[in-house]
Coordinates of C-alpha atoms and ligand atoms in Angstrom, one line a residue:
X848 CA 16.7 12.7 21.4
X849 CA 13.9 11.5 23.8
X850 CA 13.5 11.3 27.1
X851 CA 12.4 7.8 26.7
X852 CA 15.1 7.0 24.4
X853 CA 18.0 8.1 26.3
X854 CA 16.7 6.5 29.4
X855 CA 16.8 2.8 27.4
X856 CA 20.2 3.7 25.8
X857 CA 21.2 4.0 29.9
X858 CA 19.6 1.6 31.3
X859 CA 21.6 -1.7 30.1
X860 CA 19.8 -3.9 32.6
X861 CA 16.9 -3.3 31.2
X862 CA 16.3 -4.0 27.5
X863 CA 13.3 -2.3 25.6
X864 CA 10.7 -4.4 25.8
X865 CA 9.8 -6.6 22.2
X866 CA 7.5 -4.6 19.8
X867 CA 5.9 -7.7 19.6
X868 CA 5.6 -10.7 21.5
X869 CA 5.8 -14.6 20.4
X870 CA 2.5 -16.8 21.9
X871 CA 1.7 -20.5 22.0
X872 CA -0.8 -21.2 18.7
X873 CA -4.0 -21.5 20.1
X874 CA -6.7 -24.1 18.0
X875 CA -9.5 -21.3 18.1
X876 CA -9.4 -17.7 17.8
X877 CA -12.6 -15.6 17.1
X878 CA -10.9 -14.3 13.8
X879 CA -8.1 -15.5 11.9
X880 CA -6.4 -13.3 9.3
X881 CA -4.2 -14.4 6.8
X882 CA -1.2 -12.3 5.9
X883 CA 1.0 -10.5 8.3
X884 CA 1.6 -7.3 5.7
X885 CA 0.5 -4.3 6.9
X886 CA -3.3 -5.1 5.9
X887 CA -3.5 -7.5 8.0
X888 CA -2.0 -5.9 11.2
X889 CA -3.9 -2.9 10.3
X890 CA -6.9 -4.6 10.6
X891 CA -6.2 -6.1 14.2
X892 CA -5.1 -3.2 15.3
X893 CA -8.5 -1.3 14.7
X894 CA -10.7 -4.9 15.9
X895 CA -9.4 -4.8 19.3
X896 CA -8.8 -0.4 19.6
X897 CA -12.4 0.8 18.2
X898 CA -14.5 -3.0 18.5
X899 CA -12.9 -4.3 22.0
X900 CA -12.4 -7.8 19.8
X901 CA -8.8 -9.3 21.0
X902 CA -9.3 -13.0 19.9
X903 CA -7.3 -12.8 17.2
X904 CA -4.7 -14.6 15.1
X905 CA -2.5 -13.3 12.3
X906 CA -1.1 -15.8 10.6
X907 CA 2.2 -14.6 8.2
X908 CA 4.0 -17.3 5.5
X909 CA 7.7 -15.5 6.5
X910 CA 8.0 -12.4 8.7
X911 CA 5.9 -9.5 9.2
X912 CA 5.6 -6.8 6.2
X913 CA 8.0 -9.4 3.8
X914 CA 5.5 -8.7 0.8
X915 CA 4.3 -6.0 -0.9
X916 CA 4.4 -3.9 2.8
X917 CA 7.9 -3.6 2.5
X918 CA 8.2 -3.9 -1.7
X919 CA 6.5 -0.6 -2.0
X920 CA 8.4 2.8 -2.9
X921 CA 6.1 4.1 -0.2
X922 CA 4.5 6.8 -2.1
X923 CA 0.7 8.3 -0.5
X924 CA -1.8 10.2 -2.2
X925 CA -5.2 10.3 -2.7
X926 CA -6.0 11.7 -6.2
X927 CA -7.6 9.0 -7.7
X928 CA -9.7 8.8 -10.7
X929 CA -13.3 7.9 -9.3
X930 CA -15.2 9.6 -6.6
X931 CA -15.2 6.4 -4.4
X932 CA -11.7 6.4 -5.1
X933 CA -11.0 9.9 -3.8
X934 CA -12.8 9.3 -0.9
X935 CA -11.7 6.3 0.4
X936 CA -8.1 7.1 0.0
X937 CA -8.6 10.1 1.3
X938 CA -9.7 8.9 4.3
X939 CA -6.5 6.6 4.4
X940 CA -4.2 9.4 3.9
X941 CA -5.5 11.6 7.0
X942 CA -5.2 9.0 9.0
X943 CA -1.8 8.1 8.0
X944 CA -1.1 12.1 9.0
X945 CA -2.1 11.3 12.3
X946 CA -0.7 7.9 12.7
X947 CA 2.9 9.3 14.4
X948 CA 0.7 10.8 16.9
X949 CA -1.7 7.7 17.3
X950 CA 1.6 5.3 17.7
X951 CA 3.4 7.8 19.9
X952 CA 6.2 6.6 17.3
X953 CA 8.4 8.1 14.8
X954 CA 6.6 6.6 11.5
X955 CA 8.7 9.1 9.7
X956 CA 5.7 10.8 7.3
X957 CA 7.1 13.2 4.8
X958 CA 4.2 15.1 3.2
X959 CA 6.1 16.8 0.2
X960 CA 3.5 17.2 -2.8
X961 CA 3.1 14.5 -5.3
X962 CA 3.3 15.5 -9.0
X963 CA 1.8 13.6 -11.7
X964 CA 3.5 14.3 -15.4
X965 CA 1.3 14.7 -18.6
X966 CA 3.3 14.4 -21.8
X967 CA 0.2 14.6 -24.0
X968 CA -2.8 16.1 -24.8
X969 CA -5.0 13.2 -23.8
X970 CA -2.9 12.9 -20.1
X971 CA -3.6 16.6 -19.7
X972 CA -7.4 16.1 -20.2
X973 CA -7.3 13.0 -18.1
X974 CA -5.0 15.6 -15.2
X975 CA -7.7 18.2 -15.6
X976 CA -10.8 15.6 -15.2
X977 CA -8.6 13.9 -12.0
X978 CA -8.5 17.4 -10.4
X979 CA -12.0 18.3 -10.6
X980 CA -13.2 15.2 -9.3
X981 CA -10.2 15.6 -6.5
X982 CA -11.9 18.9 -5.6
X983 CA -15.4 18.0 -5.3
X984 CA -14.5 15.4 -2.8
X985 CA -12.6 18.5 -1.3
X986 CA -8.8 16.9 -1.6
X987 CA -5.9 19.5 -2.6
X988 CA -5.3 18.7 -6.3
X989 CA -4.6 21.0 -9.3
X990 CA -3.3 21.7 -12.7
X991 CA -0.4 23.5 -13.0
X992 CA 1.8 24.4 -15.9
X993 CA 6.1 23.6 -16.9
X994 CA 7.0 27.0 -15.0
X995 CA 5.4 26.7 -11.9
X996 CA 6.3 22.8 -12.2
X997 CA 10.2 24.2 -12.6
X998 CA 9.9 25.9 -9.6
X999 CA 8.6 23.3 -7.6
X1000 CA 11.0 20.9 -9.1
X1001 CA 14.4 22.7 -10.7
X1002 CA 16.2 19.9 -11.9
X1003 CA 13.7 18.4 -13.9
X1004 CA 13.5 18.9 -17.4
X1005 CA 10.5 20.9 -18.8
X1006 CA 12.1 21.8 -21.8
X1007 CA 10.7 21.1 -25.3
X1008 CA 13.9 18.9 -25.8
X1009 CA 13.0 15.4 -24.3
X1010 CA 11.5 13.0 -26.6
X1011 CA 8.0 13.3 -24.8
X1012 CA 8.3 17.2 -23.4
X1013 CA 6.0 18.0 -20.4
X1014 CA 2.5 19.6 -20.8
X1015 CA 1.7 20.3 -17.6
X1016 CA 1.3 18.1 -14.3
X1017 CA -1.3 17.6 -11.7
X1018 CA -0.3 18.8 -8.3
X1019 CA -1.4 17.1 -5.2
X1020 CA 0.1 18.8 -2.0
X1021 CA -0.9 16.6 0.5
X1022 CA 0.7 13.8 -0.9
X1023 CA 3.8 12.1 0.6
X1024 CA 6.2 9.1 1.8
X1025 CA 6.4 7.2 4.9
X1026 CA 8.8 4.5 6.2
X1027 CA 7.0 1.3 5.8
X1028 CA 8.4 -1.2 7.7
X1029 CA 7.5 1.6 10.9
X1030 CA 3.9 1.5 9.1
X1031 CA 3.8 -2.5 10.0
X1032 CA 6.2 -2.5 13.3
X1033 CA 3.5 0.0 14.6
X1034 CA 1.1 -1.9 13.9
X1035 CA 1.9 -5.0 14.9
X1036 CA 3.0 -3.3 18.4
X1037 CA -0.3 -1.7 18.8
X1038 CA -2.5 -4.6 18.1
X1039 CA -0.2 -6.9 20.0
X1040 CA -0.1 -4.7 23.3
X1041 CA -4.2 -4.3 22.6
X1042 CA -4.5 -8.9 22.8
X1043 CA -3.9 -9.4 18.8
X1044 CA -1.2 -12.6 18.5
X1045 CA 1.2 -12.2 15.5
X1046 CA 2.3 -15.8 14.4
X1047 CA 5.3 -15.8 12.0
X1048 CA 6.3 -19.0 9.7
X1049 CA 3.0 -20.1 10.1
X1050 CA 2.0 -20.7 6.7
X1051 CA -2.3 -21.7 5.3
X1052 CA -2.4 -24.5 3.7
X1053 CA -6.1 -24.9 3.4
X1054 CA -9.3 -23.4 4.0
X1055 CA -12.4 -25.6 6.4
X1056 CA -15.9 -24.7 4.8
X1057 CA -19.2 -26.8 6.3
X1058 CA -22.2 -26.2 4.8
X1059 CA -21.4 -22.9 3.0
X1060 CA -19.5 -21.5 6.3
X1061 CA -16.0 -20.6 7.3
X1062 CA -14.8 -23.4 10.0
X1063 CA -11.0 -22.9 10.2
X1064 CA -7.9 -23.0 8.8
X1065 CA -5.2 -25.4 8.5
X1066 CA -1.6 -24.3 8.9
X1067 CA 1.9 -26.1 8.6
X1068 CA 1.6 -25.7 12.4
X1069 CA -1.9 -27.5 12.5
X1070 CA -5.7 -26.8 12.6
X1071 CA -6.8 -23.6 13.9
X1072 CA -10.7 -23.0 14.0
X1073 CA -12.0 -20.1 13.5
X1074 CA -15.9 -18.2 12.9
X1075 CA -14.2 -15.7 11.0
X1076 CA -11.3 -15.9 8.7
X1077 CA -9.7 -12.8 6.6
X1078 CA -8.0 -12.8 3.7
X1079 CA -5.6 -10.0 3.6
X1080 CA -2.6 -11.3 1.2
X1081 CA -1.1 -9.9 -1.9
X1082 CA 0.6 -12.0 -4.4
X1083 CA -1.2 -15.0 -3.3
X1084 CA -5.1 -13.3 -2.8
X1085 CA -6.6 -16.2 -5.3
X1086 CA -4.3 -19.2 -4.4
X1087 CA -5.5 -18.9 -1.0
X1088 CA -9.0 -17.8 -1.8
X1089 CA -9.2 -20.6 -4.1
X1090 CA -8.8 -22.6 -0.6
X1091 CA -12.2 -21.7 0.6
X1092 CA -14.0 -22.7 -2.7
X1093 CA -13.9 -18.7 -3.9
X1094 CA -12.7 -17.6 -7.6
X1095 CA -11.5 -14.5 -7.8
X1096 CA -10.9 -11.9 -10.9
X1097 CA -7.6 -11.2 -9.9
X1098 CA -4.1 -11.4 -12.5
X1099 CA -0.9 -11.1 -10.4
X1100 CA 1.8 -9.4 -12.1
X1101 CA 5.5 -8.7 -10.8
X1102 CA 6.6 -4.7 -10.2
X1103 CA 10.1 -3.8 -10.0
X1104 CA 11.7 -0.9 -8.3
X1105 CA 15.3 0.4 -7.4
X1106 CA 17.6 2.5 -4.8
X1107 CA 20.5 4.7 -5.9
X1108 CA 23.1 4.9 -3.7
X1109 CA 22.8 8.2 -1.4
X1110 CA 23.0 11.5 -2.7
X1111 CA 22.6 14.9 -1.2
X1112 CA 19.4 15.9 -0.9
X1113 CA 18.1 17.7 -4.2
X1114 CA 14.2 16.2 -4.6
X1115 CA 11.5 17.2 -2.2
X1116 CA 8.5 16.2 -4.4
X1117 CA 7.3 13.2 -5.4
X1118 CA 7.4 13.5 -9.3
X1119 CA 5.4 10.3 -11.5
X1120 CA 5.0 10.2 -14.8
X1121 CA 2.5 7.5 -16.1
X1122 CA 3.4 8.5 -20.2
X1123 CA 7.0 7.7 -19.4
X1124 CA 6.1 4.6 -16.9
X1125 CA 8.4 6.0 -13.8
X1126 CA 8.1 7.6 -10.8
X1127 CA 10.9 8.8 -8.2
X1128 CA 11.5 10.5 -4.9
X1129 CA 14.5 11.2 -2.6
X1130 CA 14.5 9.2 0.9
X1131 CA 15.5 10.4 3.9
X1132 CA 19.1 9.1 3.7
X1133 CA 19.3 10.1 0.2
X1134 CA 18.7 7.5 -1.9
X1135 CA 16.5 7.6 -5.1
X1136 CA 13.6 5.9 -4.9
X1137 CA 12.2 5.1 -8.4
X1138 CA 10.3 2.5 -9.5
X1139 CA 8.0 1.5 -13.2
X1140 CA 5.0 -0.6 -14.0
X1141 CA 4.2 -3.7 -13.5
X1142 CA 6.2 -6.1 -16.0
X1143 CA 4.3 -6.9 -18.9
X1144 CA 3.3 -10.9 -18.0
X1145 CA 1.6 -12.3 -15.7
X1146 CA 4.0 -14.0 -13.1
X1147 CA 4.8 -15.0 -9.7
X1148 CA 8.9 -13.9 -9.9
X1149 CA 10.3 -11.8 -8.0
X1150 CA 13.2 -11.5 -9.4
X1151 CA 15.0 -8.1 -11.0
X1152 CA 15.5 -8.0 -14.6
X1153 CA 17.5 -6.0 -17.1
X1154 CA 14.9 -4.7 -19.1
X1155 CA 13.5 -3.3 -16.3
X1156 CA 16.3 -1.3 -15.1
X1157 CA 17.8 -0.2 -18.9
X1158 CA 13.8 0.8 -19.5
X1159 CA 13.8 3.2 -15.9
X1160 CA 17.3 4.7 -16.6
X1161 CA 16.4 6.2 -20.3
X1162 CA 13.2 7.2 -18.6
X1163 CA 15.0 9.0 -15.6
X1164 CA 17.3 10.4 -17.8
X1165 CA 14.8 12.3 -19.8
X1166 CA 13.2 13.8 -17.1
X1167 CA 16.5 14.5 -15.0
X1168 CA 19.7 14.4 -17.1
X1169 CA 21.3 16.0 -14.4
X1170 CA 21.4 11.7 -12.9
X1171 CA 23.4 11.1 -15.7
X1172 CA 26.5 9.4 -13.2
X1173 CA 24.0 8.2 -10.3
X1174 CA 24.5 4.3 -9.3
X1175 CA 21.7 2.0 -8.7
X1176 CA 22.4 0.0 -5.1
X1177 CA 19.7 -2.1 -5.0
X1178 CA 16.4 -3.6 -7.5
X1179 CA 14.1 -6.2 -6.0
X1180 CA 10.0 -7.0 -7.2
X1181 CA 7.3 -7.5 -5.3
X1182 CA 4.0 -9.0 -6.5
X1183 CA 0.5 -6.9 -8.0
X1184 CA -3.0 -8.4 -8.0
X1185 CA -4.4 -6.7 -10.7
X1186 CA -8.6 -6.7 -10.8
X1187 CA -9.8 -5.6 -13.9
X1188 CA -11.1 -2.6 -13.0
X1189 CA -7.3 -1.3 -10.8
X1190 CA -10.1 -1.1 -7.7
X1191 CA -9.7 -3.6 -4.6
X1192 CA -11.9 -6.1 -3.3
X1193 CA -12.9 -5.6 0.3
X1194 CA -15.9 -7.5 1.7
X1195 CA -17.5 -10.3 2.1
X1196 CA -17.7 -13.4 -0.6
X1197 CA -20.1 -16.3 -1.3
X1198 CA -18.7 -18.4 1.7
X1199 CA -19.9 -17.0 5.0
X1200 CA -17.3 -15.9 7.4
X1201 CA -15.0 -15.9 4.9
X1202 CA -13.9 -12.4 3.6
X1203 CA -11.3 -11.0 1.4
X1204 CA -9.4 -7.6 1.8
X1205 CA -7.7 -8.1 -1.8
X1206 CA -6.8 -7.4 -5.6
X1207 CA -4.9 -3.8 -4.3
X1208 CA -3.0 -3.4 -7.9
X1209 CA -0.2 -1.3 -7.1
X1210 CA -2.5 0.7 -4.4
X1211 CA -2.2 -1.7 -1.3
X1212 CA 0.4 0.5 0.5
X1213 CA -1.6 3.9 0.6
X1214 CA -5.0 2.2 1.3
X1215 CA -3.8 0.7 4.8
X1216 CA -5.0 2.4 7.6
X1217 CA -8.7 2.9 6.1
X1218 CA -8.6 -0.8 4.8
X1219 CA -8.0 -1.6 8.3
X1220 CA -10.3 0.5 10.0
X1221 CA -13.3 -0.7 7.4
X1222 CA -12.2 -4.2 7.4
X1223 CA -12.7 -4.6 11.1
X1224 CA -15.8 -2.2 11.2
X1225 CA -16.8 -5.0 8.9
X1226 CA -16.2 -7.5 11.0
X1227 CA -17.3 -6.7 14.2
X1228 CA -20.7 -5.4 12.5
X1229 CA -21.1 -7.5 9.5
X1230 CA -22.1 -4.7 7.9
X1231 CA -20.4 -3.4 4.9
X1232 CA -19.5 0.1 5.6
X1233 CA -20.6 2.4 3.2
X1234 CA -17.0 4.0 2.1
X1235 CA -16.0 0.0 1.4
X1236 CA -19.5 -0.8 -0.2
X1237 CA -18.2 0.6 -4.2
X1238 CA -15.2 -2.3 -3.6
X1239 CA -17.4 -5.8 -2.7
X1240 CA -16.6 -8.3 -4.9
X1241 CA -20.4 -8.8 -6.1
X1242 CA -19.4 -5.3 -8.3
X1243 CA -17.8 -8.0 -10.7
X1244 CA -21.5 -9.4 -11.5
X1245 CA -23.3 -6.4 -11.4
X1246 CA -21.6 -4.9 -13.8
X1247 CA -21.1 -1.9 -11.4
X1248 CA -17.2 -1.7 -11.6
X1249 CA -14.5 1.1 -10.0
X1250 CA -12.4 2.3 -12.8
X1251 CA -9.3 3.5 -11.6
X1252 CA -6.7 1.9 -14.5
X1253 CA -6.8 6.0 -15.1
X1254 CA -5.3 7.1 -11.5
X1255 CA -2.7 4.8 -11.7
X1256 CA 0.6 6.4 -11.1
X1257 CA 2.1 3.8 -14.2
X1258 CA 0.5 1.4 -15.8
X1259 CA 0.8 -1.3 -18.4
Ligands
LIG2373 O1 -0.2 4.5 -7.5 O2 1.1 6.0 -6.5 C1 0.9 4.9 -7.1 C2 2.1 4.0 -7.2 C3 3.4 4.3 -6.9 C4 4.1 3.2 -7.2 C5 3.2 2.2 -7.6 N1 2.0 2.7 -7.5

């Protein structure tokens, strides 16, 4: 146990001071950002650390990390499809290795090698052409075959007796899990100790545009102006872009995802198979982590269904019958905001000052640190950073798209 620790649990006088704090709502802040996921904080954070810019609002609907920040099965990796891809989650994912260190906080980073299935010849071509792109951009990411997957992972099933028997798999060491609600806490400390006010149950309602510009936004709490207002939502990205006058080509979709109840530690990889449309790793207290697709309609429910979990148990039990008695403790959704193209939209739109950080699929999670970072270098410069430049929304209109529907862990 820490130092710093024990001397808390001692000192009963003196509680630990909040993570974050609770402020009067200003009418004016130099940037306001819409959604309090980790996106959002992520983004403050990195404003007032690398930019000295403090004047800042976050404005969250509920409380902090109540969407997709703490939906997600928690899964990071950057072995993606395209070479912009690679390279901008790349980036994310070493700064999520250092982000313990960064926060001086236990975030809880479990880098245990993330293992994408193939169950066909066409997935193992698509493996092979995902690992030599991997490598070019110089991430750890290779083919490997059902015996040297068996001895990374014993209890799955590599025989030829499944239904769909596995071919081979694409191994990405550096891959991992975090805990996500740290992800946001640490965040939201960080940028709130740095000037950044969090404001919780303070929900947009509309979007002030003069004369082509961003002048503020309106809130259940009132009318907040601001030169500079960020979109960083999921679930709602074209409800409330649709505030500021700006369309944008995003479906939003519900994904599901479960918990068994604890069971002694037998999985220390992170093992996905897209054919089969599951994926599953082993938390730190011992629950299964698994989770499938996206449902198959578009919709804003976030409620579990049975389909869902009779669909993930004959999957799970293919791949390890050995979970044949394991009980499911908890299934909850959170929401997708599919782009055609399964890339994100980070940049600026047709309104000025108004800018979206957006459309993250089933990708939001692992992208958050570099989002952050580029968001605000963004910001502060209005420049678009060259690693963001592949995701700006203009893409959609000149016909210069991002497409990553193949590095998709599952997809519909
Ligand atoms: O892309 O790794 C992924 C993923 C896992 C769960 C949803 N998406």
């Amino acid at each position: 146990m820490s130092f710093k620790l024990i001397s808390q649990a001692l000192n009963r006088n003196q509680p630990p001071p909040r993570m974050w704090r609770q402020h009067p709502l200003k009418d004016r802040y130099d940037v306001v950002i819409i959604g309090g996921g980790a996106h959002g904080l992520a983004c403050a954070y990195y404003l007032a650390k690398e930019h000295g810019i403090t004047d800042v609002a976050i404005l969250e609907k509920r409380y902090i990390g109540a969407g997709g920040s703490g939906r997600n099965t928690t899964i990071l990796r950057s072995n993606y499809l395209t070479p912009e891809g690679v390279r901008f989650y790349d980036e994310s994912l070493r700064l999520y290795h250092q982000m313990a260190l960064e926060f001086d906080y236990n975030v809880m980073f479990s880098k245990r090698g993330h293992l994408t299935l193939a169950h066909s010849d066409g997935a193992v071509r698509t493996m092979r052409r995902r690992a030599e792109v991997n490598r070019l951009q110089g991430v750890d990411s290779r083919l490997i075959w059902p015996e040297q997957l068996k001895a990374l992972c014993p209890p799955l099933d590599v025989s030829e007796n499944p239904r769909h028997p596995i071919q081979a798999a694409l191994f990405h060491p550096p891959g991992g899990v975090i805990r996500h609600d740290a992800v946001v806490w640490g965040y939201a400390h960080h940028a709130d100790r740095m000037g950044a006010e969090i404001h919780q149950l303070t929900e947009v309602s509309g979007i002030r545009v003069e004369k082509g510009k961003v002048s503020g936004v309106e809130t259940n709490r009132g009318y907040i102006k601001a030169g500079t207002v960020l979109n960083a939502t999921a679930g709602w990205c074209s409800t409330i872009s649709e505030m500021a006058g700006v369309k944008l080509p995003v479906t939003t979709f519900p994904l599901q995802a479960c918990v068994t109840e604890p069971l002694k530690p037998f999985l220390d990889v992170i093992i996905v198979s897209g054919s089969l449309h599951v994926y599953i790793s082993q938390s730190d207290r011992g629950e299964l982590v698994m989770g499938a697709s996206v449902d198959p309609f578009a919709s804003y429910s976030m409620r579990g269904s049975l389909g869902f979990t009779e669909g993930l148990a004959g999957h799970m039990l293919e791949l390890f019958p050995s979970l044949a008695n394991a009980r499911l403790m908890r299934q909850w959704a959170g929401l997708c905001d599919m782009t055609p193209d399964y890339s994100p939209i980070m940049g600026f739109t047709p309104v000025d000052g108004f800018l979206v950080d957006v459309g993250w699929g089933t990708y939001g999670f692992k992208a958050t640190p570099s989002s952050g970072k580029r968001m605000a270098e963004l910001i502060a410069t209005n420049k678009t950073p060259e690693l963001i430049h592949p995701f700006r929304l203009s893409r959609f209109y000149e016909h210069d798209l991002v497409g990553e529907k193949g590095a998709a862990s599952v997809s519909n």
